[in-house]
Amino acid sequence: AAREAAKKSMETVDVVVAARAIDVGARIGDGDVVVIEWPAESEPTGALTAIDGAVGKIARANIARFQPIAPEH
């Protein structure tokens, strides 16, 4: 049981986060976001998992560095 729990705690998912602070109204470019491995057990609800979902969009809110990117941003 402990081995299964340890294996589960090491599972990760891809999450798109801001590579730098992004100001509201800015167009999100390739260099503004990165994909990182995030612990699956604490995956942010609604976070994007592919950069193409964010690039080219206009930030609707200020986004802090390393903040997960969601469609509403």
JSON list of C-alpha atoms in Angstrom, two decimals:
[
{"chain": "A", "resi": 1, "resn": "ALA", "atom": "CA", "xyz": [0.00, 0.00, 0.00]},
{"chain": "A", "resi": 2, "resn": "ALA", "atom": "CA", "xyz": [2.83, 2.39, 0.84]},
{"chain": "A", "resi": 3, "resn": "ARG", "atom": "CA", "xyz": [4.47, 1.64, -2.50]},
{"chain": "A", "resi": 4, "resn": "GLU", "atom": "CA", "xyz": [1.25, 2.46, -4.38]},
{"chain": "A", "resi": 5, "resn": "ALA", "atom": "CA", "xyz": [0.84, 5.71, -2.43]},
{"chain": "A", "resi": 6, "resn": "ALA", "atom": "CA", "xyz": [4.44, 6.71, -3.21]},
{"chain": "A", "resi": 7, "resn": "LYS", "atom": "CA", "xyz": [3.96, 5.90, -6.90]},
{"chain": "A", "resi": 8, "resn": "LYS", "atom": "CA", "xyz": [0.75, 7.95, -7.03]},
{"chain": "A", "resi": 9, "resn": "SER", "atom": "CA", "xyz": [2.41, 10.91, -5.30]},
{"chain": "A", "resi": 10, "resn": "MET", "atom": "CA", "xyz": [5.10, 10.94, -8.00]},
{"chain": "A", "resi": 11, "resn": "GLU", "atom": "CA", "xyz": [2.63, 11.11, -10.89]},
{"chain": "A", "resi": 12, "resn": "THR", "atom": "CA", "xyz": [2.69, 14.40, -12.74]},
{"chain": "A", "resi": 13, "resn": "VAL", "atom": "CA", "xyz": [0.66, 16.23, -15.36]},
{"chain": "A", "resi": 14, "resn": "ASP", "atom": "CA", "xyz": [1.70, 18.91, -17.82]},
{"chain": "A", "resi": 15, "resn": "VAL", "atom": "CA", "xyz": [0.54, 22.41, -16.84]},
{"chain": "A", "resi": 16, "resn": "VAL", "atom": "CA", "xyz": [1.10, 25.67, -18.72]},
{"chain": "A", "resi": 17, "resn": "VAL", "atom": "CA", "xyz": [2.47, 28.43, -16.46]},
{"chain": "A", "resi": 18, "resn": "ALA", "atom": "CA", "xyz": [3.65, 31.99, -17.03]},
{"chain": "A", "resi": 19, "resn": "ALA", "atom": "CA", "xyz": [7.42, 32.14, -17.66]},
{"chain": "A", "resi": 20, "resn": "ARG", "atom": "CA", "xyz": [7.34, 35.77, -16.52]},
{"chain": "A", "resi": 21, "resn": "ALA", "atom": "CA", "xyz": [4.78, 38.23, -15.19]},
{"chain": "A", "resi": 22, "resn": "ILE", "atom": "CA", "xyz": [2.21, 39.07, -17.87]},
{"chain": "A", "resi": 23, "resn": "ASP", "atom": "CA", "xyz": [0.26, 42.31, -17.67]},
{"chain": "A", "resi": 24, "resn": "VAL", "atom": "CA", "xyz": [-3.45, 42.51, -18.34]},
{"chain": "A", "resi": 25, "resn": "GLY", "atom": "CA", "xyz": [-4.03, 43.40, -21.99]},
{"chain": "A", "resi": 26, "resn": "ALA", "atom": "CA", "xyz": [-0.73, 41.93, -23.20]},
{"chain": "A", "resi": 27, "resn": "ARG", "atom": "CA", "xyz": [-0.70, 39.43, -26.06]},
{"chain": "A", "resi": 28, "resn": "ILE", "atom": "CA", "xyz": [0.76, 36.15, -24.79]},
{"chain": "A", "resi": 29, "resn": "GLY", "atom": "CA", "xyz": [3.75, 35.05, -26.87]},
{"chain": "A", "resi": 30, "resn": "ASP", "atom": "CA", "xyz": [5.79, 31.85, -27.15]},
{"chain": "A", "resi": 31, "resn": "GLY", "atom": "CA", "xyz": [8.35, 33.08, -24.63]},
{"chain": "A", "resi": 32, "resn": "ASP", "atom": "CA", "xyz": [5.73, 34.10, -22.07]},
{"chain": "A", "resi": 33, "resn": "VAL", "atom": "CA", "xyz": [4.59, 30.58, -21.15]},
{"chain": "A", "resi": 34, "resn": "VAL", "atom": "CA", "xyz": [6.19, 27.21, -20.50]},
{"chain": "A", "resi": 35, "resn": "VAL", "atom": "CA", "xyz": [4.93, 23.71, -19.74]},
{"chain": "A", "resi": 36, "resn": "ILE", "atom": "CA", "xyz": [6.05, 22.24, -16.43]},
{"chain": "A", "resi": 37, "resn": "GLU", "atom": "CA", "xyz": [5.38, 18.95, -14.69]},
{"chain": "A", "resi": 38, "resn": "TRP", "atom": "CA", "xyz": [2.93, 19.50, -11.83]},
{"chain": "A", "resi": 39, "resn": "PRO", "atom": "CA", "xyz": [2.04, 16.95, -9.13]},
{"chain": "A", "resi": 40, "resn": "ALA", "atom": "CA", "xyz": [-1.10, 15.19, -10.40]},
{"chain": "A", "resi": 41, "resn": "GLU", "atom": "CA", "xyz": [-2.69, 15.16, -6.96]},
{"chain": "A", "resi": 42, "resn": "SER", "atom": "CA", "xyz": [-2.73, 18.97, -6.86]},
{"chain": "A", "resi": 43, "resn": "GLU", "atom": "CA", "xyz": [-3.41, 19.74, -10.54]},
{"chain": "A", "resi": 44, "resn": "PRO", "atom": "CA", "xyz": [-4.90, 23.25, -10.84]},
{"chain": "A", "resi": 45, "resn": "THR", "atom": "CA", "xyz": [-8.53, 23.03, -11.95]},
{"chain": "A", "resi": 46, "resn": "GLY", "atom": "CA", "xyz": [-8.95, 24.22, -15.52]},
{"chain": "A", "resi": 47, "resn": "ALA", "atom": "CA", "xyz": [-5.25, 24.84, -16.17]},
{"chain": "A", "resi": 48, "resn": "LEU", "atom": "CA", "xyz": [-4.12, 24.56, -19.78]},
{"chain": "A", "resi": 49, "resn": "THR", "atom": "CA", "xyz": [-1.92, 21.60, -20.67]},
{"chain": "A", "resi": 50, "resn": "ALA", "atom": "CA", "xyz": [-0.59, 22.80, -24.04]},
{"chain": "A", "resi": 51, "resn": "ILE", "atom": "CA", "xyz": [1.08, 26.10, -24.90]},
{"chain": "A", "resi": 52, "resn": "ASP", "atom": "CA", "xyz": [-0.95, 26.57, -28.07]},
{"chain": "A", "resi": 53, "resn": "GLY", "atom": "CA", "xyz": [-4.01, 27.18, -25.89]},
{"chain": "A", "resi": 54, "resn": "ALA", "atom": "CA", "xyz": [-2.38, 30.36, -24.53]},
{"chain": "A", "resi": 55, "resn": "VAL", "atom": "CA", "xyz": [-0.13, 31.77, -27.27]},
{"chain": "A", "resi": 56, "resn": "GLY", "atom": "CA", "xyz": [-1.73, 34.59, -29.21]},
{"chain": "A", "resi": 57, "resn": "LYS", "atom": "CA", "xyz": [-4.41, 35.24, -26.60]},
{"chain": "A", "resi": 58, "resn": "ILE", "atom": "CA", "xyz": [-4.81, 38.54, -24.75]},
{"chain": "A", "resi": 59, "resn": "ALA", "atom": "CA", "xyz": [-4.31, 38.37, -20.98]},
{"chain": "A", "resi": 60, "resn": "ARG", "atom": "CA", "xyz": [-7.61, 39.27, -19.29]},
{"chain": "A", "resi": 61, "resn": "ALA", "atom": "CA", "xyz": [-5.93, 39.60, -15.88]},
{"chain": "A", "resi": 62, "resn": "ASN", "atom": "CA", "xyz": [-2.45, 40.16, -14.49]},
{"chain": "A", "resi": 63, "resn": "ILE", "atom": "CA", "xyz": [-0.66, 36.80, -14.41]},
{"chain": "A", "resi": 64, "resn": "ALA", "atom": "CA", "xyz": [2.19, 36.22, -11.97]},
{"chain": "A", "resi": 65, "resn": "ARG", "atom": "CA", "xyz": [5.35, 34.33, -12.90]},
{"chain": "A", "resi": 66, "resn": "PHE", "atom": "CA", "xyz": [4.82, 30.56, -12.54]},
{"chain": "A", "resi": 67, "resn": "GLN", "atom": "CA", "xyz": [1.03, 31.01, -12.18]},
{"chain": "A", "resi": 68, "resn": "PRO", "atom": "CA", "xyz": [-0.89, 28.26, -14.02]},
{"chain": "A", "resi": 69, "resn": "ILE", "atom": "CA", "xyz": [-2.67, 29.59, -17.10]},
{"chain": "A", "resi": 70, "resn": "ALA", "atom": "CA", "xyz": [-6.39, 28.92, -17.45]},
{"chain": "A", "resi": 71, "resn": "PRO", "atom": "CA", "xyz": [-8.70, 29.85, -20.35]},
{"chain": "A", "resi": 72, "resn": "GLU", "atom": "CA", "xyz": [-10.19, 32.71, -18.33]},
{"chain": "A", "resi": 73, "resn": "HIS", "atom": "CA", "xyz": [-6.80, 34.42, -18.04]}
]
